[in-house]
PDB file of C-alpha atoms in Angstrom:
ATOM      1  CA  UNK A   1     -15.301 -14.537  25.505  1.00  0.00           C
ATOM      2  CA  UNK A   2     -14.749 -17.224  22.836  1.00  0.00           C
ATOM      3  CA  UNK A   3     -12.262 -16.693  19.990  1.00  0.00           C
ATOM      4  CA  UNK A   4      -9.502 -14.314  21.109  1.00  0.00           C
ATOM      5  CA  UNK A   5     -10.332 -15.058  24.736  1.00  0.00           C
ATOM      6  CA  UNK A   6     -10.662 -11.457  25.920  1.00  0.00           C
ATOM      7  CA  UNK A   7     -12.794 -10.702  28.950  1.00  0.00           C
ATOM      8  CA  UNK A   8     -14.629  -8.012  26.940  1.00  0.00           C
ATOM      9  CA  UNK A   9     -14.601  -6.269  23.557  1.00  0.00           C
ATOM     10  CA  UNK A  10     -11.108  -4.912  22.869  1.00  0.00           C
ATOM     11  CA  UNK A  11     -12.003  -1.318  21.989  1.00  0.00           C
ATOM     12  CA  UNK A  12     -12.879   1.519  24.312  1.00  0.00           C
ATOM     13  CA  UNK A  13     -15.477   2.845  21.868  1.00  0.00           C
ATOM     14  CA  UNK A  14     -16.899   2.031  18.432  1.00  0.00           C
ATOM     15  CA  UNK A  15     -18.500   4.303  15.843  1.00  0.00           C
ATOM     16  CA  UNK A  16     -21.093   2.544  13.716  1.00  0.00           C
ATOM     17  CA  UNK A  17     -22.286   3.012  10.169  1.00  0.00           C
ATOM     18  CA  UNK A  18     -25.648   3.955  11.685  1.00  0.00           C
ATOM     19  CA  UNK A  19     -23.881   7.070  13.000  1.00  0.00           C
ATOM     20  CA  UNK A  20     -24.009   6.141  16.677  1.00  0.00           C
ATOM     21  CA  UNK A  21     -21.280   5.782  19.297  1.00  0.00           C
ATOM     22  CA  UNK A  22     -21.122   2.466  21.145  1.00  0.00           C
ATOM     23  CA  UNK A  23     -19.274   2.059  24.427  1.00  0.00           C
ATOM     24  CA  UNK A  24     -16.911  -0.863  24.697  1.00  0.00           C
ATOM     25  CA  UNK A  25     -14.564  -0.798  27.672  1.00  0.00           C
ATOM     26  CA  UNK A  26     -15.196   2.913  28.118  1.00  0.00           C
ATOM     27  CA  UNK A  27     -12.835   5.571  29.416  1.00  0.00           C
ATOM     28  CA  UNK A  28     -11.675   3.936  32.621  1.00  0.00           C
ATOM     29  CA  UNK A  29     -10.643   0.450  31.461  1.00  0.00           C
ATOM     30  CA  UNK A  30      -7.509  -0.456  29.520  1.00  0.00           C
ATOM     31  CA  UNK A  31      -8.302  -1.771  26.051  1.00  0.00           C
ATOM     32  CA  UNK A  32      -6.801  -4.744  24.208  1.00  0.00           C
ATOM     33  CA  UNK A  33      -6.566  -3.310  20.698  1.00  0.00           C
ATOM     34  CA  UNK A  34      -2.928  -2.347  20.033  1.00  0.00           C
ATOM     35  CA  UNK A  35      -0.252  -4.471  21.665  1.00  0.00           C
ATOM     36  CA  UNK A  36       2.374  -2.361  23.376  1.00  0.00           C
ATOM     37  CA  UNK A  37       0.188   0.749  23.455  1.00  0.00           C
ATOM     38  CA  UNK A  38      -2.989  -0.301  25.266  1.00  0.00           C
ATOM     39  CA  UNK A  39      -2.054   1.284  28.578  1.00  0.00           C
ATOM     40  CA  UNK A  40      -1.613   4.802  27.198  1.00  0.00           C
ATOM     41  CA  UNK A  41      -4.203   5.157  24.456  1.00  0.00           C
ATOM     42  CA  UNK A  42      -7.917   4.904  23.762  1.00  0.00           C
ATOM     43  CA  UNK A  43      -8.980   2.505  21.010  1.00  0.00           C
ATOM     44  CA  UNK A  44     -11.795   3.911  18.868  1.00  0.00           C
ATOM     45  CA  UNK A  45     -12.962   1.543  16.129  1.00  0.00           C
ATOM     46  CA  UNK A  46     -15.025   2.366  13.058  1.00  0.00           C
ATOM     47  CA  UNK A  47     -17.403  -0.488  12.245  1.00  0.00           C
ATOM     48  CA  UNK A  48     -16.965  -1.392   8.568  1.00  0.00           C
ATOM     49  CA  UNK A  49     -14.422  -2.027   5.823  1.00  0.00           C
ATOM     50  CA  UNK A  50     -12.959   1.201   4.499  1.00  0.00           C
ATOM     51  CA  UNK A  51     -10.376  -0.146   2.075  1.00  0.00           C
ATOM     52  CA  UNK A  52     -12.005   0.502  -1.285  1.00  0.00           C
ATOM     53  CA  UNK A  53     -15.479   1.920  -1.966  1.00  0.00           C
ATOM     54  CA  UNK A  54     -16.778   2.573   1.559  1.00  0.00           C
ATOM     55  CA  UNK A  55     -15.756   5.726   3.364  1.00  0.00           C
ATOM     56  CA  UNK A  56     -16.783   7.209   6.716  1.00  0.00           C
ATOM     57  CA  UNK A  57     -19.604   9.741   6.600  1.00  0.00           C
ATOM     58  CA  UNK A  58     -19.306  13.330   7.785  1.00  0.00           C
ATOM     59  CA  UNK A  59     -21.540  12.419  10.719  1.00  0.00           C
ATOM     60  CA  UNK A  60     -19.201   9.585  11.751  1.00  0.00           C
ATOM     61  CA  UNK A  61     -16.219  11.933  11.640  1.00  0.00           C
ATOM     62  CA  UNK A  62     -18.159  14.525  13.673  1.00  0.00           C
ATOM     63  CA  UNK A  63     -18.911  11.840  16.259  1.00  0.00           C
ATOM     64  CA  UNK A  64     -15.203  11.035  16.458  1.00  0.00           C
ATOM     65  CA  UNK A  65     -14.399  14.700  17.062  1.00  0.00           C
ATOM     66  CA  UNK A  66     -17.115  14.974  19.727  1.00  0.00           C
ATOM     67  CA  UNK A  67     -15.867  11.843  21.469  1.00  0.00           C
ATOM     68  CA  UNK A  68     -12.305  13.124  21.530  1.00  0.00           C
ATOM     69  CA  UNK A  69     -13.369  16.595  22.675  1.00  0.00           C
ATOM     70  CA  UNK A  70     -15.307  15.070  25.545  1.00  0.00           C
ATOM     71  CA  UNK A  71     -12.344  12.886  26.467  1.00  0.00           C
ATOM     72  CA  UNK A  72     -10.147  15.976  26.689  1.00  0.00           C
ATOM     73  CA  UNK A  73     -12.675  18.049  28.651  1.00  0.00           C
ATOM     74  CA  UNK A  74     -13.271  15.204  31.120  1.00  0.00           C
ATOM     75  CA  UNK A  75      -9.561  14.616  31.650  1.00  0.00           C
ATOM     76  CA  UNK A  76      -9.413  11.169  30.028  1.00  0.00           C
ATOM     77  CA  UNK A  77      -7.271  12.387  27.097  1.00  0.00           C
ATOM     78  CA  UNK A  78      -4.408  14.893  27.237  1.00  0.00           C
ATOM     79  CA  UNK A  79      -4.956  18.202  25.452  1.00  0.00           C
ATOM     80  CA  UNK A  80      -1.906  17.663  23.227  1.00  0.00           C
ATOM     81  CA  UNK A  81      -2.879  14.103  22.259  1.00  0.00           C
ATOM     82  CA  UNK A  82      -1.842  12.504  18.982  1.00  0.00           C
ATOM     83  CA  UNK A  83      -3.923  10.175  16.844  1.00  0.00           C
ATOM     84  CA  UNK A  84      -2.573   7.133  14.996  1.00  0.00           C
ATOM     85  CA  UNK A  85      -3.991   4.397  12.795  1.00  0.00           C
ATOM     86  CA  UNK A  86      -3.752   0.987  14.470  1.00  0.00           C
ATOM     87  CA  UNK A  87      -2.103  -0.555  11.400  1.00  0.00           C
ATOM     88  CA  UNK A  88       0.957   1.613  12.030  1.00  0.00           C
ATOM     89  CA  UNK A  89       1.675  -0.512  15.096  1.00  0.00           C
ATOM     90  CA  UNK A  90      -0.024  -3.835  14.325  1.00  0.00           C
ATOM     91  CA  UNK A  91       0.215  -5.625  10.963  1.00  0.00           C
ATOM     92  CA  UNK A  92      -3.003  -7.558  11.665  1.00  0.00           C
ATOM     93  CA  UNK A  93      -5.167  -4.469  12.179  1.00  0.00           C
ATOM     94  CA  UNK A  94      -5.783  -2.776   8.807  1.00  0.00           C
ATOM     95  CA  UNK A  95      -7.428   0.607   9.271  1.00  0.00           C
ATOM     96  CA  UNK A  96      -8.649   1.005   5.694  1.00  0.00           C
ATOM     97  CA  UNK A  97      -7.390   3.417   3.058  1.00  0.00           C
ATOM     98  CA  UNK A  98     -10.604   5.465   2.912  1.00  0.00           C
ATOM     99  CA  UNK A  99     -10.697   5.899   6.674  1.00  0.00           C
ATOM    100  CA  UNK A 100      -7.056   6.986   6.785  1.00  0.00           C
ATOM    101  CA  UNK A 101      -7.789   9.564   4.080  1.00  0.00           C
ATOM    102  CA  UNK A 102     -10.527  10.999   6.302  1.00  0.00           C
ATOM    103  CA  UNK A 103      -8.304  10.932   9.399  1.00  0.00           C
ATOM    104  CA  UNK A 104      -5.529  12.773   7.563  1.00  0.00           C
ATOM    105  CA  UNK A 105      -7.729  15.877   7.579  1.00  0.00           C
ATOM    106  CA  UNK A 106      -7.601  16.028  11.385  1.00  0.00           C
ATOM    107  CA  UNK A 107      -4.709  18.087  12.812  1.00  0.00           C
ATOM    108  CA  UNK A 108      -4.014  15.574  15.586  1.00  0.00           C
ATOM    109  CA  UNK A 109      -3.524  12.673  13.173  1.00  0.00           C
ATOM    110  CA  UNK A 110       0.047  11.499  12.692  1.00  0.00           C
ATOM    111  CA  UNK A 111       0.491   9.683   9.389  1.00  0.00           C
ATOM    112  CA  UNK A 112       3.290   7.132   9.654  1.00  0.00           C
ATOM    113  CA  UNK A 113       3.951   6.017   6.065  1.00  0.00           C
ATOM    114  CA  UNK A 114       6.808   4.540   4.112  1.00  0.00           C
ATOM    115  CA  UNK A 115       8.092   8.080   3.568  1.00  0.00           C
ATOM    116  CA  UNK A 116       9.356   8.193   7.162  1.00  0.00           C
ATOM    117  CA  UNK A 117       9.518   4.463   7.968  1.00  0.00           C
ATOM    118  CA  UNK A 118      10.483   2.680   4.721  1.00  0.00           C
ATOM    119  CA  UNK A 119      11.955  -0.453   6.362  1.00  0.00           C
ATOM    120  CA  UNK A 120       8.827  -2.586   6.473  1.00  0.00           C
ATOM    121  CA  UNK A 121       8.720  -5.889   8.287  1.00  0.00           C
ATOM    122  CA  UNK A 122       7.904  -9.016   6.308  1.00  0.00           C
ATOM    123  CA  UNK A 123       4.433  -9.113   7.862  1.00  0.00           C
ATOM    124  CA  UNK A 124       3.817  -5.499   6.846  1.00  0.00           C
ATOM    125  CA  UNK A 125       4.955  -6.175   3.273  1.00  0.00           C
ATOM    126  CA  UNK A 126       2.721  -9.240   2.967  1.00  0.00           C
ATOM    127  CA  UNK A 127      -0.197  -7.187   4.257  1.00  0.00           C
ATOM    128  CA  UNK A 128       0.391  -4.448   1.657  1.00  0.00           C
ATOM    129  CA  UNK A 129       0.818  -6.920  -1.215  1.00  0.00           C
ATOM    130  CA  UNK A 130      -2.451  -8.643  -0.308  1.00  0.00           C
ATOM    131  CA  UNK A 131      -4.177  -5.278  -0.011  1.00  0.00           C
ATOM    132  CA  UNK A 132      -2.972  -4.270  -3.479  1.00  0.00           C
ATOM    133  CA  UNK A 133      -4.146  -7.607  -4.884  1.00  0.00           C
ATOM    134  CA  UNK A 134      -7.585  -7.112  -3.330  1.00  0.00           C
ATOM    135  CA  UNK A 135      -7.765  -3.626  -4.815  1.00  0.00           C
ATOM    136  CA  UNK A 136      -6.823  -4.878  -8.290  1.00  0.00           C
ATOM    137  CA  UNK A 137      -9.343  -7.744  -8.367  1.00  0.00           C
ATOM    138  CA  UNK A 138     -12.227  -5.914  -6.676  1.00  0.00           C
ATOM    139  CA  UNK A 139     -15.224  -5.281  -8.996  1.00  0.00           C
ATOM    140  CA  UNK A 140     -15.498  -1.863  -7.340  1.00  0.00           C
ATOM    141  CA  UNK A 141     -12.004  -0.839  -8.435  1.00  0.00           C
ATOM    142  CA  UNK A 142      -9.901  -2.288 -11.297  1.00  0.00           C
ATOM    143  CA  UNK A 143     -11.689  -5.652 -11.644  1.00  0.00           C
ATOM    144  CA  UNK A 144      -8.538  -7.465 -12.843  1.00  0.00           C
ATOM    145  CA  UNK A 145      -8.272 -11.256 -12.797  1.00  0.00           C
ATOM    146  CA  UNK A 146      -5.262 -10.936 -10.464  1.00  0.00           C
ATOM    147  CA  UNK A 147      -2.791  -8.379  -9.181  1.00  0.00           C
ATOM    148  CA  UNK A 148      -1.519  -6.342 -12.132  1.00  0.00           C
ATOM    149  CA  UNK A 149       2.228  -6.603 -11.536  1.00  0.00           C
ATOM    150  CA  UNK A 150       4.564  -9.479 -12.338  1.00  0.00           C
ATOM    151  CA  UNK A 151       6.527  -8.896  -9.134  1.00  0.00           C
ATOM    152  CA  UNK A 152       6.618  -6.583  -6.135  1.00  0.00           C
ATOM    153  CA  UNK A 153       9.601  -5.792  -3.929  1.00  0.00           C
ATOM    154  CA  UNK A 154       9.228  -4.796  -0.294  1.00  0.00           C
ATOM    155  CA  UNK A 155      11.262  -2.782   2.148  1.00  0.00           C
ATOM    156  CA  UNK A 156      12.103  -6.050   3.891  1.00  0.00           C
ATOM    157  CA  UNK A 157      14.321  -6.967   0.927  1.00  0.00           C
ATOM    158  CA  UNK A 158      12.045  -9.732  -0.335  1.00  0.00           C
ATOM    159  CA  UNK A 159      10.496 -10.118  -3.779  1.00  0.00           C
ATOM    160  CA  UNK A 160       6.825 -11.106  -3.956  1.00  0.00           C
ATOM    161  CA  UNK A 161       5.476 -12.916  -7.007  1.00  0.00           C
ATOM    162  CA  UNK A 162       2.415 -11.445  -8.647  1.00  0.00           C
ATOM    163  CA  UNK A 163       1.668 -12.804 -12.119  1.00  0.00           C
ATOM    164  CA  UNK A 164       5.207 -14.112 -12.456  1.00  0.00           C
ATOM    165  CA  UNK A 165       7.462 -14.316 -15.491  1.00  0.00           C
ATOM    166  CA  UNK A 166       5.164 -16.135 -17.912  1.00  0.00           C
ATOM    167  CA  UNK A 167       1.846 -14.277 -17.534  1.00  0.00           C
ATOM    168  CA  UNK A 168       1.094 -10.925 -19.120  1.00  0.00           C
ATOM    169  CA  UNK A 169       0.680  -8.108 -16.629  1.00  0.00           C
ATOM    170  CA  UNK A 170      -1.965  -5.385 -16.414  1.00  0.00           C
ATOM    171  CA  UNK A 171       0.100  -2.412 -15.334  1.00  0.00           C
ATOM    172  CA  UNK A 172       0.872  -0.187 -18.333  1.00  0.00           C
ATOM    173  CA  UNK A 173      -1.682  -0.009 -21.151  1.00  0.00           C
ATOM    174  CA  UNK A 174      -0.006  -0.355 -24.520  1.00  0.00           C
ATOM    175  CA  UNK A 175       3.123  -1.952 -23.035  1.00  0.00           C
ATOM    176  CA  UNK A 176       1.870  -4.948 -21.045  1.00  0.00           C
ATOM    177  CA  UNK A 177       2.532  -7.484 -23.779  1.00  0.00           C
ATOM    178  CA  UNK A 178       6.297  -6.988 -23.993  1.00  0.00           C
ATOM    179  CA  UNK A 179       7.353  -5.831 -20.563  1.00  0.00           C
ATOM    180  CA  UNK A 180       7.907  -7.104 -17.049  1.00  0.00           C
ATOM    181  CA  UNK A 181       6.744  -4.778 -14.280  1.00  0.00           C
ATOM    182  CA  UNK A 182       8.401  -4.747 -10.873  1.00  0.00           C
ATOM    183  CA  UNK A 183       6.456  -2.654  -8.369  1.00  0.00           C
ATOM    184  CA  UNK A 184       8.057  -1.115  -5.301  1.00  0.00           C
ATOM    185  CA  UNK A 185       5.771  -1.273  -2.268  1.00  0.00           C
ATOM    186  CA  UNK A 186       5.638   2.385  -1.252  1.00  0.00           C
ATOM    187  CA  UNK A 187       5.552   5.807  -2.899  1.00  0.00           C
ATOM    188  CA  UNK A 188       9.090   7.231  -2.418  1.00  0.00           C
ATOM    189  CA  UNK A 189       8.335  10.772  -3.462  1.00  0.00           C
ATOM    190  CA  UNK A 190      10.829  12.407  -1.106  1.00  0.00           C
ATOM    191  CA  UNK A 191      12.672   9.524   0.546  1.00  0.00           C
ATOM    192  CA  UNK A 192      14.340   6.694  -1.437  1.00  0.00           C
ATOM    193  CA  UNK A 193      13.651   3.000  -0.809  1.00  0.00           C
ATOM    194  CA  UNK A 194      15.974   1.122   1.557  1.00  0.00           C
ATOM    195  CA  UNK A 195      19.015  -0.520   0.006  1.00  0.00           C
ATOM    196  CA  UNK A 196      17.557  -4.014   0.453  1.00  0.00           C
ATOM    197  CA  UNK A 197      14.501  -3.094  -1.607  1.00  0.00           C
ATOM    198  CA  UNK A 198      16.601  -1.663  -4.428  1.00  0.00           C
ATOM    199  CA  UNK A 199      18.830  -4.739  -4.359  1.00  0.00           C
ATOM    200  CA  UNK A 200      15.824  -7.063  -4.616  1.00  0.00           C
ATOM    201  CA  UNK A 201      14.654  -5.283  -7.771  1.00  0.00           C
ATOM    202  CA  UNK A 202      18.068  -5.460  -9.428  1.00  0.00           C
ATOM    203  CA  UNK A 203      18.427  -9.135  -8.560  1.00  0.00           C
ATOM    204  CA  UNK A 204      15.014  -9.839 -10.095  1.00  0.00           C
ATOM    205  CA  UNK A 205      16.047  -8.176 -13.334  1.00  0.00           C
ATOM    206  CA  UNK A 206      19.273 -10.204 -13.399  1.00  0.00           C
ATOM    207  CA  UNK A 207      17.359 -13.445 -12.809  1.00  0.00           C
ATOM    208  CA  UNK A 208      15.032 -12.523 -15.655  1.00  0.00           C
ATOM    209  CA  UNK A 209      17.956 -11.982 -18.015  1.00  0.00           C
ATOM    210  CA  UNK A 210      19.760 -15.165 -16.964  1.00  0.00           C
ATOM    211  CA  UNK A 211      16.625 -17.239 -17.551  1.00  0.00           C
ATOM    212  CA  UNK A 212      15.707 -15.537 -20.835  1.00  0.00           C
ATOM    213  CA  UNK A 213      12.536 -13.928 -19.499  1.00  0.00           C
ATOM    214  CA  UNK A 214      14.121 -10.538 -20.155  1.00  0.00           C
ATOM    215  CA  UNK A 215      16.254  -9.836 -23.236  1.00  0.00           C
ATOM    216  CA  UNK A 216      19.936  -9.186 -22.581  1.00  0.00           C
ATOM    217  CA  UNK A 217      19.619  -5.836 -24.365  1.00  0.00           C
ATOM    218  CA  UNK A 218      16.469  -4.816 -22.475  1.00  0.00           C
ATOM    219  CA  UNK A 219      15.495  -1.199 -21.840  1.00  0.00           C
ATOM    220  CA  UNK A 220      14.541  -0.051 -18.350  1.00  0.00           C
ATOM    221  CA  UNK A 221      11.806   2.535 -17.811  1.00  0.00           C
ATOM    222  CA  UNK A 222       9.964   4.111 -14.954  1.00  0.00           C
ATOM    223  CA  UNK A 223       6.185   3.811 -15.148  1.00  0.00           C
ATOM    224  CA  UNK A 224       5.899   7.604 -15.370  1.00  0.00           C
ATOM    225  CA  UNK A 225       7.715   7.464 -18.722  1.00  0.00           C
ATOM    226  CA  UNK A 226       5.072   5.189 -20.234  1.00  0.00           C
ATOM    227  CA  UNK A 227       1.884   6.577 -18.688  1.00  0.00           C
ATOM    228  CA  UNK A 228       0.687   9.946 -17.338  1.00  0.00           C
ATOM    229  CA  UNK A 229       1.281   9.142 -13.671  1.00  0.00           C
ATOM    230  CA  UNK A 230       3.723  10.274 -10.979  1.00  0.00           C
ATOM    231  CA  UNK A 231       4.999   6.796 -10.213  1.00  0.00           C
ATOM    232  CA  UNK A 232       7.585   5.781  -9.399  1.00  0.00           C
ATOM    233  CA  UNK A 233       8.086   8.625  -6.928  1.00  0.00           C
ATOM    234  CA  UNK A 234      10.817  11.107  -7.779  1.00  0.00           C
ATOM    235  CA  UNK A 235      13.252   9.847  -5.127  1.00  0.00           C
ATOM    236  CA  UNK A 236      13.084   6.336  -6.590  1.00  0.00           C
ATOM    237  CA  UNK A 237      12.982   7.455 -10.217  1.00  0.00           C
ATOM    238  CA  UNK A 238      16.180   9.470  -9.757  1.00  0.00           C
ATOM    239  CA  UNK A 239      17.899   6.255  -8.636  1.00  0.00           C
ATOM    240  CA  UNK A 240      16.490   4.130 -11.461  1.00  0.00           C
ATOM    241  CA  UNK A 241      17.862   6.582 -14.009  1.00  0.00           C
ATOM    242  CA  UNK A 242      21.391   5.694 -12.837  1.00  0.00           C
ATOM    243  CA  UNK A 243      20.932   1.951 -13.404  1.00  0.00           C
ATOM    244  CA  UNK A 244      22.281   0.095 -16.455  1.00  0.00           C
ATOM    245  CA  UNK A 245      19.834  -0.122 -19.375  1.00  0.00           C
ATOM    246  CA  UNK A 246      17.701   2.829 -18.249  1.00  0.00           C
ATOM    247  CA  UNK A 247      16.430   4.539 -21.367  1.00  0.00           C
ATOM    248  CA  UNK A 248      14.627   7.721 -22.302  1.00  0.00           C
ATOM    249  CA  UNK A 249      14.041   6.486 -25.848  1.00  0.00           C
ATOM    250  CA  UNK A 250      10.505   5.178 -26.233  1.00  0.00           C
ATOM    251  CA  UNK A 251       8.869   3.121 -28.963  1.00  0.00           C
ATOM    252  CA  UNK A 252       5.734   4.200 -30.791  1.00  0.00           C
ATOM    253  CA  UNK A 253       3.552   2.349 -28.268  1.00  0.00           C
ATOM    254  CA  UNK A 254       1.110   4.516 -26.354  1.00  0.00           C
ATOM    255  CA  UNK A 255      -0.670   4.053 -23.033  1.00  0.00           C
ATOM    256  CA  UNK A 256      -3.843   5.200 -24.840  1.00  0.00           C
ATOM    257  CA  UNK A 257      -3.685   2.281 -27.274  1.00  0.00           C
ATOM    258  CA  UNK A 258      -4.506  -1.407 -26.642  1.00  0.00           C
ATOM    259  CA  UNK A 259      -1.646  -3.834 -26.207  1.00  0.00           C
ATOM    260  CA  UNK A 260      -0.191  -5.282 -29.420  1.00  0.00           C
ATOM    261  CA  UNK A 261      -0.282  -8.991 -30.223  1.00  0.00           C
ATOM    262  CA  UNK A 262       1.445 -11.082 -27.581  1.00  0.00           C
ATOM    263  CA  UNK A 263       4.832 -12.449 -28.725  1.00  0.00           C
ATOM    264  CA  UNK A 264       5.850 -16.084 -28.666  1.00  0.00           C
ATOM    265  CA  UNK A 265       6.231 -17.585 -25.196  1.00  0.00           C
ATOM    266  CA  UNK A 266       9.886 -18.264 -26.002  1.00  0.00           C
ATOM    267  CA  UNK A 267      10.613 -14.659 -26.942  1.00  0.00           C
ATOM    268  CA  UNK A 268      12.223 -12.651 -24.168  1.00  0.00           C
ATOM    269  CA  UNK A 269      10.654  -9.323 -23.327  1.00  0.00           C
ATOM    270  CA  UNK A 270      12.641  -6.244 -24.255  1.00  0.00           C
ATOM    271  CA  UNK A 271      11.396  -3.999 -21.453  1.00  0.00           C
ATOM    272  CA  UNK A 272      11.544  -3.892 -17.704  1.00  0.00           C
ATOM    273  CA  UNK A 273       9.525  -1.226 -15.957  1.00  0.00           C
ATOM    274  CA  UNK A 274       9.493  -0.013 -12.370  1.00  0.00           C
ATOM    275  CA  UNK A 275       6.415   1.271 -10.578  1.00  0.00           C
ATOM    276  CA  UNK A 276       5.478   2.229  -7.038  1.00  0.00           C
ATOM    277  CA  UNK A 277       2.375   1.415  -5.042  1.00  0.00           C
ATOM    278  CA  UNK A 278       0.474   3.635  -2.617  1.00  0.00           C
ATOM    279  CA  UNK A 279      -1.873   1.057  -0.961  1.00  0.00           C
TER     280      UNK A 279
END
């Protein structure tokens, strides 16, 4: 076939939005869907984009269960099989957040997240940053003009520019005008970020101070201190609280109030905030 140059569709089966099962390569032929795992797994694709507003229907999930049950009864799938999202093994195959949420309800599904595998590759980090940007600018979600954060740091030890130093962010209502937000890609509720990711954040703050984008006497906060959210995750927040300039003294600003008037472009911001992402 043209394009990827496969001899057939890559998946063994597909489940459509019309709530039908479509046979691709079937049970007896090796698929071409997940490099390194094709010879010992069945590739079942959901037709659609399940990143933001769309989510699989109950009927689609029932069809998945029926397909798997038949595979077990017919001897094509082992009784103690495990189910994984393709994006856990292939950075170019996003499964979709809404679909993963539905799969998490199945007992056979194994959720490989940053909690157990925090050391992302560069490709994985780029994928997550782009996904977050799409979520922020989508009319069906936040409808921002761009990603809300000034910077993001990944488990690969790299910093990714969002709005940058000179553009106001859209991350913490009431505080956007005089703060720089650095988001950690991941949740880090139980497990801390890798050392390279923490180092990237601290280096960013230092660069901001040296170039007068952040005031020398800045205060450092976790997003959860400025808004009623559980980010950054506790494992990361406990680390941030040990860093220089962390503060538990807040101004009169409130996340419920609009941002104050933007200061002069030459005036350094007096806050740096840390957040985590779950996309």
